[in-house]
XYZ file of C-alpha atoms in Angstrom:
334
model
C -127.988 -79.740 -69.865
C -129.016 -77.275 -72.528
C -128.682 -78.183 -76.214
C -125.630 -76.003 -76.802
C -123.963 -75.786 -80.168
C -120.732 -77.737 -79.799
C -118.931 -79.102 -82.829
C -115.686 -81.045 -82.836
C -114.038 -81.807 -86.173
C -110.684 -83.550 -86.658
C -109.150 -84.077 -90.089
C -106.166 -86.207 -91.176
C -102.741 -85.422 -89.749
C -103.756 -83.979 -86.364
C -105.244 -86.911 -84.453
C -101.968 -87.674 -82.687
C -101.463 -83.972 -81.930
C -104.896 -83.843 -80.281
C -104.199 -86.689 -77.866
C -100.802 -85.290 -76.968
C -102.445 -82.025 -75.951
C -105.455 -83.543 -74.183
C -103.915 -83.214 -70.711
C -103.642 -79.468 -71.220
C -107.371 -79.056 -71.765
C -108.952 -81.680 -69.485
C -109.675 -78.994 -66.887
C -111.483 -76.959 -69.540
C -113.538 -80.002 -70.545
C -114.774 -80.374 -66.964
C -115.623 -76.683 -66.983
C -117.723 -77.149 -70.148
C -119.681 -79.991 -68.535
C -120.594 -77.810 -65.549
C -121.435 -74.699 -67.562
C -125.032 -75.585 -68.442
C -125.914 -75.890 -64.755
C -124.824 -72.318 -64.022
C -126.623 -69.075 -64.660
C -130.245 -70.293 -64.505
C -132.817 -67.614 -63.760
C -136.526 -66.873 -63.799
C -138.005 -65.364 -66.934
C -141.011 -63.303 -67.960
C -143.540 -65.768 -69.410
C -145.140 -63.026 -71.524
C -141.853 -62.743 -73.473
C -140.377 -66.272 -73.296
C -142.071 -69.658 -73.430
C -140.679 -73.217 -73.435
C -141.920 -75.775 -75.937
C -144.367 -78.291 -74.474
C -142.695 -81.349 -76.040
C -140.197 -83.255 -73.894
C -138.149 -84.795 -76.709
C -136.563 -83.204 -79.776
C -134.215 -84.474 -82.485
C -132.205 -82.116 -84.663
C -130.119 -82.449 -87.817
C -127.754 -79.713 -88.902
C -125.160 -78.792 -91.476
C -122.314 -76.474 -90.506
C -119.200 -74.807 -91.819
C -116.411 -73.627 -89.505
C -113.283 -71.688 -90.399
C -110.518 -69.393 -89.215
C -109.375 -66.904 -91.859
C -106.074 -65.034 -91.713
C -105.846 -61.486 -93.082
C -102.451 -59.850 -93.561
C -102.037 -56.133 -94.282
C -99.337 -55.943 -96.934
C -99.405 -52.133 -97.116
C -101.795 -49.312 -96.228
C -103.993 -49.927 -99.264
C -103.823 -53.709 -99.606
C -104.946 -56.652 -97.480
C -104.417 -60.306 -98.380
C -106.757 -62.924 -96.901
C -105.994 -66.642 -96.591
C -108.801 -69.195 -96.228
C -108.618 -72.834 -95.072
C -110.107 -75.588 -97.220
C -112.445 -76.813 -94.506
C -115.247 -79.201 -95.503
C -118.920 -78.856 -94.688
C -119.971 -80.875 -91.636
C -123.126 -82.786 -90.747
C -124.409 -83.274 -87.218
C -127.143 -84.737 -85.043
C -128.567 -83.553 -81.714
C -131.002 -85.197 -79.297
C -132.639 -83.360 -76.372
C -134.824 -84.824 -73.628
C -136.242 -82.436 -71.032
C -133.160 -80.571 -69.711
C -130.516 -82.890 -71.150
C -128.990 -83.014 -74.601
C -126.299 -84.656 -76.683
C -124.952 -83.459 -80.014
C -122.022 -84.019 -82.332
C -120.907 -83.443 -85.896
C -118.279 -84.497 -88.401
C -116.720 -82.924 -91.471
C -116.431 -85.011 -94.627
C -113.436 -84.819 -96.968
C -115.499 -85.500 -100.082
C -117.483 -82.313 -99.459
C -114.530 -80.009 -100.003
C -113.037 -78.706 -103.231
C -109.715 -80.430 -103.951
C -108.603 -77.533 -106.135
C -108.294 -75.370 -103.004
C -105.419 -77.402 -101.619
C -105.039 -79.519 -98.492
C -105.838 -78.167 -95.037
C -105.151 -80.177 -91.886
C -107.590 -79.142 -89.190
C -108.554 -79.446 -85.567
C -111.554 -77.212 -84.994
C -113.616 -77.391 -81.799
C -116.064 -74.587 -81.101
C -118.434 -74.543 -78.133
C -121.250 -71.992 -77.972
C -123.260 -72.039 -74.735
C -126.372 -69.880 -74.529
C -127.576 -69.686 -70.944
C -130.234 -67.560 -69.331
C -127.868 -65.026 -67.767
C -124.545 -65.855 -69.427
C -123.217 -66.848 -72.827
C -119.864 -68.582 -73.363
C -117.818 -69.277 -76.481
C -114.776 -71.538 -76.487
C -112.337 -72.030 -79.372
C -109.721 -74.759 -79.796
C -108.311 -74.562 -83.329
C -105.256 -75.672 -85.221
C -105.008 -75.132 -88.997
C -102.226 -75.794 -91.494
C -102.598 -75.092 -95.206
C -104.463 -72.159 -96.758
C -105.424 -70.712 -100.127
C -106.600 -67.518 -101.794
C -107.843 -66.474 -105.208
C -105.831 -64.322 -107.568
C -106.968 -60.700 -107.339
C -106.804 -60.278 -111.124
C -108.355 -63.613 -112.099
C -110.599 -65.219 -109.471
C -110.415 -68.546 -111.301
C -106.711 -68.856 -110.412
C -106.124 -70.479 -107.003
C -102.926 -70.007 -104.986
C -102.213 -72.540 -102.218
C -99.977 -72.018 -99.170
C -99.297 -75.313 -97.361
C -96.690 -73.662 -95.085
C -99.066 -71.276 -93.268
C -100.111 -72.482 -89.826
C -102.359 -70.772 -87.274
C -103.451 -71.703 -83.756
C -106.164 -70.157 -81.624
C -107.181 -71.225 -78.122
C -109.627 -68.952 -76.354
C -112.708 -68.442 -74.207
C -115.188 -65.570 -74.270
C -118.180 -64.856 -72.036
C -120.761 -62.130 -71.418
C -123.523 -61.316 -68.953
C -127.007 -60.698 -70.377
C -128.652 -57.834 -68.501
C -132.251 -58.177 -69.744
C -132.303 -61.953 -69.218
C -135.930 -62.111 -68.035
C -137.302 -60.847 -71.371
C -134.608 -61.705 -73.920
C -133.592 -65.296 -74.691
C -130.381 -66.280 -76.467
C -131.633 -69.870 -76.308
C -134.664 -68.982 -78.411
C -132.534 -67.158 -80.991
C -129.654 -69.634 -81.429
C -130.689 -72.987 -79.896
C -134.434 -72.810 -80.638
C -135.209 -74.879 -77.534
C -137.698 -72.213 -76.402
C -139.713 -69.461 -78.062
C -139.353 -65.664 -77.982
C -142.975 -64.440 -77.849
C -142.331 -60.692 -78.136
C -139.483 -58.694 -79.617
C -136.836 -57.906 -77.007
C -133.152 -57.094 -76.671
C -130.417 -56.738 -74.099
C -127.107 -55.064 -73.418
C -124.264 -57.466 -72.677
C -120.868 -57.092 -71.048
C -117.916 -59.388 -70.500
C -114.594 -60.425 -71.957
C -112.248 -63.282 -72.620
C -108.720 -64.520 -73.117
C -106.898 -65.890 -76.165
C -103.677 -67.481 -77.259
C -102.995 -66.908 -80.961
C -100.074 -68.109 -83.050
C -99.228 -67.662 -86.720
C -96.210 -69.113 -88.516
C -94.985 -69.577 -92.061
C -91.889 -70.969 -93.766
C -91.762 -68.622 -96.756
C -95.167 -67.135 -97.618
C -95.562 -64.548 -94.847
C -93.065 -61.989 -93.608
C -93.762 -61.805 -89.866
C -90.440 -61.311 -88.057
C -86.955 -62.798 -88.081
C -88.393 -66.178 -87.025
C -91.512 -65.934 -89.200
C -93.499 -66.959 -86.145
C -95.561 -64.869 -83.744
C -97.313 -65.723 -80.468
C -99.854 -63.442 -78.823
C -101.497 -63.751 -75.383
C -104.527 -61.490 -74.997
C -107.099 -60.383 -72.444
C -110.290 -58.804 -73.753
C -113.089 -56.643 -72.377
C -116.150 -56.322 -74.583
C -119.664 -54.910 -74.567
C -122.562 -54.725 -76.973
C -126.227 -55.238 -77.678
C -128.406 -58.038 -79.089
C -132.045 -57.970 -80.215
C -134.581 -60.512 -81.447
C -137.391 -59.349 -83.724
C -140.488 -61.556 -83.580
C -142.284 -61.540 -86.930
C -145.851 -62.905 -87.182
C -145.455 -65.111 -84.103
C -143.606 -68.037 -85.711
C -140.806 -66.193 -87.504
C -137.887 -64.424 -85.874
C -134.620 -62.666 -86.719
C -131.882 -61.872 -84.214
C -128.781 -59.736 -84.560
C -126.171 -58.713 -82.041
C -122.671 -57.323 -81.935
C -120.047 -56.777 -79.274
C -117.008 -54.555 -79.691
C -114.054 -54.661 -77.376
C -110.472 -53.832 -76.568
C -107.754 -56.452 -76.248
C -104.481 -56.069 -74.426
C -101.806 -58.473 -75.583
C -98.183 -59.499 -75.258
C -95.895 -61.856 -77.147
C -94.594 -63.506 -73.984
C -95.813 -64.053 -70.414
C -92.423 -64.873 -68.940
C -91.207 -62.228 -69.017
C -94.072 -59.999 -70.173
C -92.930 -58.062 -73.197
C -94.277 -54.779 -74.541
C -98.061 -54.591 -74.250
C -100.143 -53.929 -77.350
C -103.742 -52.713 -77.621
C -106.033 -53.895 -80.420
C -109.764 -53.813 -81.251
C -112.034 -56.864 -81.369
C -115.448 -57.547 -82.861
C -117.976 -60.331 -82.213
C -121.176 -60.259 -84.341
C -123.945 -62.897 -84.232
C -126.987 -63.368 -86.447
C -129.803 -65.886 -86.643
C -133.191 -66.307 -88.252
C -135.746 -69.074 -88.343
C -139.229 -70.493 -88.092
C -140.839 -72.231 -85.101
C -143.830 -74.445 -85.787
C -145.819 -76.387 -83.232
C -143.768 -79.557 -83.779
C -140.740 -78.473 -85.786
C -138.276 -75.625 -86.273
C -135.752 -74.575 -88.868
C -132.997 -72.024 -88.316
C -129.942 -70.384 -89.837
C -127.241 -68.871 -87.643
C -123.840 -67.246 -88.062
C -121.215 -66.375 -85.435
C -117.869 -64.657 -86.072
C -115.081 -63.472 -83.783
C -112.387 -61.055 -84.970
C -109.121 -60.700 -83.036
C -105.735 -59.251 -83.986
C -102.585 -61.281 -83.569
C -100.611 -58.104 -84.354
C -101.779 -54.476 -84.501
C -99.006 -51.915 -84.932
C -97.224 -49.779 -87.523
C -94.941 -52.637 -88.580
C -97.453 -55.496 -88.851
C -101.244 -55.814 -88.960
C -102.530 -59.370 -88.904
C -105.931 -60.641 -87.767
C -107.980 -63.816 -87.342
C -111.669 -64.120 -88.284
C -113.098 -67.239 -86.656
C -116.589 -68.152 -87.822
C -119.308 -70.761 -87.788
C -122.390 -70.929 -90.029
C -125.157 -73.458 -89.402
C -128.487 -74.630 -90.797
C -130.597 -76.639 -88.338
C -133.807 -78.637 -88.590
C -135.490 -79.737 -85.322
C -138.411 -82.147 -84.903
C -140.228 -82.311 -81.560
C -142.153 -85.262 -80.155
C -144.919 -85.226 -77.558
C -144.035 -88.669 -76.194
C -140.481 -89.897 -75.602
C -139.393 -93.549 -75.887
C -140.344 -95.523 -72.784
C -136.753 -96.319 -71.766
C -135.978 -92.610 -71.257
C -138.621 -92.390 -68.532
C -136.762 -95.108 -66.593
C -133.442 -93.225 -66.510
C -133.526 -91.469 -63.148
C -130.882 -88.872 -63.967
C -133.061 -87.589 -66.827
C -136.190 -87.168 -64.717
């Protein structure tokens, strides 16, 4: 299993909701377990090289969010942010297997920004030929800063948004370009290289509000979407040990408010940028990465409303030449 970036954070108020919905996603969980075993391929050793160490331990700090932006009129947009705390995580990798997990801490968030109840699970798999991103998010409670005085905070406990989705792309130049080197740092990109990528995804988005937002007669909107997306990603190798990677995919989503029956179809744009930079030493690495996915829950003359789902992460990895003796005895790991 590759050391993918998967973070699962639950905050007060939604634990019961999570278990009630577990049966709906157990098939997806099995899919996630099998993902790392798919899409393996040969690579050009003059461009990509694995690290020689068999064991690595990583510590990371991350911040995840889903921001809602509402177009009030042609010249004015209002954005609502959740008060999500910073999270801390730990990852352990041995040969081709890994385990990682993180947790957000309430004391790390600003109480002046109001209360946000959160379920946020993001899974980012970087394979040789394919990349996958999965989102399972449920937020209630947002805030924004006064446009005239940024010190004034407005809170909106009635705003609730949901996003469930999966996104994947095929990497064409997979023998010379490595997403793993750029975002997981479990191998090294030796020479600068890039690749075109093509794929798509599906999403279920929901936004609702008691009084703050004017959405429709119910003040609640569901949107089911299919997406097709293409783009390009490139890693620049700087003085052997340093690198910077940037990529972006743009796409077209087709959506409807109901699947039974299917109502009027609506087209909307989508955008998925990724960036990372870092340093790889002989025994340790440090990296900074950022991923963001923009989708519209409504895109028409009457209502423009979009979600920006993002994750920022700082990671420190230490590699060890010799693993603890007990790991050598576990047959499944060898």
